[in-house]
Amino acid sequence: MNDFSYEFSRLGLYDLNDLVALEKICFPNAWTEEQFWLCLKQKQYYIFGLKKKGDLAAYMSFQHIDYEMEILKLAVHPAYRRKGIGKRLLGLVLQNCIEMGIEQAYLEVRRSNTAALALYTGFGFIQTGIRKGYYPDNKEDALLLFLNLITLQKV
Ligand SMILES: CC(C)(COP(=O)(O)OP(=O)(O)OC[C@H]1O[C@@H](n2cnc3c(N)ncnc32)[C@H](O)[C@@H]1OP(=O)(O)O)[C@@H](O)C(=O)NCCC(=O)NCCS
């Protein structure tokens, strides 16, 4: 993405309405306003976003536990997809995590989510396991992915 007019920042309670709206567009099992509120209030949770002229184009949330982080959600508004924004946001957040001293990143992703899988494996995430029938809405398997951020640092 060569467009530097996107503003990268950590999101807060003032972004709650925009987060809920984007979440509803992007996920069938959308987080509620209360879930986002709790996430924004607790210090181990982080949500970063990319905004274009104040509009939230993408966000990524994660939980920080000691030297590890678990990616919770990464979403790009459909109007902004396939422009490198997901890649840019993931890269910026992982860089931020390295600066926070985080060494290992984990996540779960639906087996059918080819876009997300391509994005994550492009960063070097590798599959470490499967949770059979993990997602309650359609009993789809979750793939467990892992990335050693120390390796990423050396790239
Ligand atoms: C997954 C998602 C975040 C990708 O965001 P994006 O901004 O469109 O992705 P990018 O343009 O940065 O693409 C980065 C790479 O991801 C892969 N990718 C993205 N969309 C893809 C698609 N529809 N099909 C296949 N690969 C895709 C490609 O490898 C791409 O690299 P390339 O353009 O060099 O080929 C976006 O599709 C989305 O928000 N999906 C709905 C929410 C979701 O499923 N989130 C992930 C689980 S938490």
Short mmCIF file of C-alpha atoms and ligand atoms in Angstrom, two decimals:
data_model
loop_
_atom_site.label_atom_id
_atom_site.label_comp_id
_atom_site.label_asym_id
_atom_site.label_seq_id
_atom_site.Cartn_x
_atom_site.Cartn_y
_atom_site.Cartn_z
CA MET A 1 0.00 0.00 0.00
CA ASN A 2 1.66 3.22 -1.13
CA ASP A 3 -1.11 5.49 0.17
CA PHE A 4 0.22 7.10 3.35
CA SER A 5 -2.91 9.11 4.00
CA TYR A 6 -4.11 6.31 6.26
CA GLU A 7 -3.70 7.14 9.94
CA PHE A 8 -2.52 4.30 12.20
CA SER A 9 -3.50 4.56 15.86
CA ARG A 10 -4.55 2.66 18.94
CA LEU A 11 -8.33 2.84 19.21
CA GLY A 12 -10.25 3.85 22.31
CA LEU A 13 -13.77 4.23 23.68
CA TYR A 14 -14.42 7.16 21.32
CA ASP A 15 -14.12 4.64 18.43
CA LEU A 16 -16.69 2.25 19.90
CA ASN A 17 -19.56 3.05 17.49
CA ASP A 18 -17.31 2.79 14.42
CA LEU A 19 -15.87 -0.53 15.64
CA VAL A 20 -19.31 -2.04 16.22
CA ALA A 21 -20.49 -0.89 12.78
CA LEU A 22 -17.44 -2.31 10.98
CA GLU A 23 -17.59 -5.54 12.96
CA LYS A 24 -21.24 -6.11 11.91
CA ILE A 25 -20.31 -5.70 8.25
CA CYS A 26 -17.32 -8.06 8.47
CA PHE A 27 -18.32 -10.99 10.70
CA PRO A 28 -21.37 -13.28 10.95
CA ASN A 29 -20.59 -13.82 14.67
CA ALA A 30 -20.03 -10.11 15.35
CA TRP A 31 -18.82 -8.90 18.72
CA THR A 32 -21.40 -6.83 20.57
CA GLU A 33 -20.91 -3.27 21.78
CA GLU A 34 -20.48 -4.62 25.30
CA GLN A 35 -17.71 -7.02 24.22
CA PHE A 36 -15.83 -4.14 22.55
CA TRP A 37 -16.37 -1.92 25.58
CA LEU A 38 -14.92 -4.56 27.90
CA CYS A 39 -12.01 -5.08 25.52
CA LEU A 40 -11.25 -1.35 25.37
CA LYS A 41 -11.40 -1.03 29.16
CA GLN A 42 -8.97 -3.86 30.01
CA LYS A 43 -5.29 -3.19 29.77
CA GLN A 44 -4.28 -6.56 28.30
CA TYR A 45 -6.45 -5.94 25.21
CA TYR A 46 -5.36 -3.73 22.34
CA ILE A 47 -7.22 -2.54 19.26
CA PHE A 48 -5.38 -0.68 16.51
CA GLY A 49 -6.94 0.86 13.43
CA LEU A 50 -6.27 2.47 10.10
CA LYS A 51 -8.42 5.50 9.31
CA LYS A 52 -8.90 7.38 6.06
CA LYS A 53 -9.95 11.00 6.66
CA GLY A 54 -11.40 9.93 10.00
CA ASP A 55 -13.29 6.88 8.64
CA LEU A 56 -12.32 3.55 10.16
CA ALA A 57 -11.11 1.40 7.23
CA ALA A 58 -9.69 -1.50 9.26
CA TYR A 59 -8.99 -2.65 12.77
CA MET A 60 -7.07 -5.41 14.50
CA SER A 61 -7.48 -6.55 18.11
CA PHE A 62 -5.24 -8.74 20.22
CA GLN A 63 -4.72 -9.92 23.77
CA HIS A 64 -1.29 -9.52 25.36
CA ILE A 65 -0.15 -12.15 27.88
CA ASP A 66 3.50 -11.91 29.01
CA TYR A 67 5.65 -12.67 25.96
CA GLU A 68 2.69 -13.83 23.86
CA MET A 69 -0.13 -12.24 21.95
CA GLU A 70 -3.32 -13.76 20.56
CA ILE A 71 -4.87 -12.07 17.57
CA LEU A 72 -8.61 -11.79 18.15
CA LYS A 73 -9.92 -10.04 15.04
CA LEU A 74 -8.57 -8.41 11.91
CA ALA A 75 -11.09 -6.76 9.64
CA VAL A 76 -10.96 -4.50 6.62
CA HIS A 77 -14.10 -2.72 5.40
CA PRO A 78 -15.23 -4.40 2.13
CA ALA A 79 -14.81 -1.10 0.25
CA TYR A 80 -11.11 -1.02 1.20
CA ARG A 81 -10.19 -4.69 0.58
CA ARG A 82 -7.50 -5.97 -1.79
CA LYS A 83 -5.57 -2.71 -1.51
CA GLY A 84 -2.90 -3.96 0.88
CA ILE A 85 -4.56 -2.49 3.97
CA GLY A 86 -4.85 -5.77 5.88
CA LYS A 87 -1.20 -6.49 5.16
CA ARG A 88 -0.17 -3.00 6.27
CA LEU A 89 -2.19 -3.09 9.48
CA LEU A 90 -0.95 -6.56 10.43
CA GLY A 91 2.64 -5.47 9.75
CA LEU A 92 2.31 -2.30 11.82
CA VAL A 93 0.70 -4.12 14.73
CA LEU A 94 3.28 -6.93 14.73
CA GLN A 95 6.05 -4.31 14.67
CA ASN A 96 4.38 -2.63 17.63
CA CYS A 97 4.22 -5.99 19.42
CA ILE A 98 7.95 -6.56 18.86
CA GLU A 99 8.62 -3.14 20.41
CA MET A 100 6.44 -4.18 23.38
CA GLY A 101 8.71 -7.21 23.90
CA ILE A 102 6.19 -9.75 22.61
CA GLU A 103 7.88 -12.82 21.10
CA GLN A 104 5.11 -15.17 20.01
CA ALA A 105 1.85 -14.61 18.12
CA TYR A 106 -1.10 -17.02 17.96
CA LEU A 107 -4.48 -17.02 16.32
CA GLU A 108 -7.40 -19.17 15.22
CA VAL A 109 -8.90 -18.90 11.77
CA ARG A 110 -11.72 -20.65 9.93
CA ARG A 111 -10.48 -23.35 7.57
CA SER A 112 -12.50 -21.79 4.71
CA ASN A 113 -11.11 -18.27 5.19
CA THR A 114 -8.69 -18.38 2.28
CA ALA A 115 -8.14 -14.58 2.28
CA ALA A 116 -7.07 -14.49 5.94
CA LEU A 117 -4.99 -17.67 5.60
CA ALA A 118 -3.11 -16.21 2.63
CA LEU A 119 -2.51 -12.98 4.55
CA TYR A 120 -1.22 -14.72 7.69
CA THR A 121 0.93 -17.34 5.95
CA GLY A 122 2.40 -14.52 3.86
CA PHE A 123 3.81 -13.15 7.12
CA GLY A 124 5.27 -16.55 8.02
CA PHE A 125 2.52 -17.87 10.30
CA ILE A 126 2.54 -21.66 10.36
CA GLN A 127 -0.25 -24.08 11.23
CA THR A 128 0.30 -25.82 14.57
CA GLY A 129 -3.04 -27.53 15.11
CA ILE A 130 -6.75 -27.90 14.36
CA ARG A 131 -9.79 -27.43 16.60
CA LYS A 132 -12.43 -29.70 15.08
CA GLY A 133 -15.90 -28.14 14.75
CA TYR A 134 -14.77 -25.11 16.77
CA TYR A 135 -17.15 -22.48 15.36
CA PRO A 136 -20.66 -22.91 16.78
CA ASP A 137 -22.55 -21.31 13.85
CA ASN A 138 -21.54 -23.90 11.23
CA LYS A 139 -19.30 -26.33 13.19
CA GLU A 140 -16.37 -25.36 10.99
CA ASP A 141 -12.83 -26.31 12.05
CA ALA A 142 -10.47 -23.67 13.39
CA LEU A 143 -6.86 -23.78 12.25
CA LEU A 144 -4.33 -22.73 14.90
CA LEU A 145 -1.54 -20.55 13.55
CA PHE A 146 1.71 -19.45 15.18
CA LEU A 147 4.44 -16.94 14.37
CA ASN A 148 7.73 -16.51 16.19
CA LEU A 149 8.15 -12.72 16.20
CA ILE A 150 11.86 -13.03 16.97
CA THR A 151 12.27 -14.66 13.55
CA LEU A 152 10.25 -11.86 11.95
CA GLN A 153 12.52 -9.30 13.63
CA LYS A 154 15.54 -10.78 11.85
CA VAL A 155 13.93 -10.72 8.39
C1 LIG B 1 -8.82 -11.08 5.47
C2 LIG B 1 -8.84 -9.57 5.26
C3 LIG B 1 -8.51 -8.88 6.58
C4 LIG B 1 -7.78 -9.20 4.20
O1 LIG B 1 -7.71 -7.78 4.11
P1 LIG B 1 -7.26 -7.02 2.77
O2 LIG B 1 -6.95 -5.63 3.12
O3 LIG B 1 -8.24 -7.25 1.69
O4 LIG B 1 -5.91 -7.82 2.41
P2 LIG B 1 -4.69 -7.24 1.56
O5 LIG B 1 -5.18 -6.44 0.41
O6 LIG B 1 -3.74 -6.56 2.49
O7 LIG B 1 -4.04 -8.57 1.02
C5 LIG B 1 -2.93 -9.15 1.65
C6 LIG B 1 -2.79 -10.58 1.18
O8 LIG B 1 -3.87 -11.35 1.68
C7 LIG B 1 -4.29 -12.29 0.69
N1 LIG B 1 -5.68 -12.03 0.32
C8 LIG B 1 -6.43 -10.95 0.68
N2 LIG B 1 -7.67 -11.09 0.18
C9 LIG B 1 -7.71 -12.26 -0.49
C10 LIG B 1 -8.72 -12.96 -1.20
N3 LIG B 1 -9.97 -12.47 -1.30
N4 LIG B 1 -8.42 -14.17 -1.73
C11 LIG B 1 -7.17 -14.68 -1.61
N5 LIG B 1 -6.15 -14.05 -0.97
C12 LIG B 1 -6.42 -12.86 -0.41
C13 LIG B 1 -3.33 -12.16 -0.46
O9 LIG B 1 -2.25 -13.05 -0.21
C14 LIG B 1 -2.87 -10.74 -0.34
O10 LIG B 1 -1.61 -10.53 -0.85
P3 LIG B 1 -1.50 -10.12 -2.42
O11 LIG B 1 -2.46 -8.98 -2.63
O12 LIG B 1 -0.07 -9.72 -2.54
O13 LIG B 1 -1.88 -11.33 -3.19
C15 LIG B 1 -10.23 -9.11 4.73
O14 LIG B 1 -10.60 -9.93 3.62
C16 LIG B 1 -11.35 -9.13 5.74
O15 LIG B 1 -11.56 -8.18 6.50
N6 LIG B 1 -12.13 -10.26 5.79
C17 LIG B 1 -13.28 -10.38 6.70
C18 LIG B 1 -12.85 -10.51 8.14
C19 LIG B 1 -11.95 -11.72 8.35
O16 LIG B 1 -12.21 -12.80 7.87
N7 LIG B 1 -10.86 -11.51 9.12
C20 LIG B 1 -9.85 -12.52 9.38
C21 LIG B 1 -10.17 -13.40 10.51
S1 LIG B 1 -10.07 -12.57 12.06
#
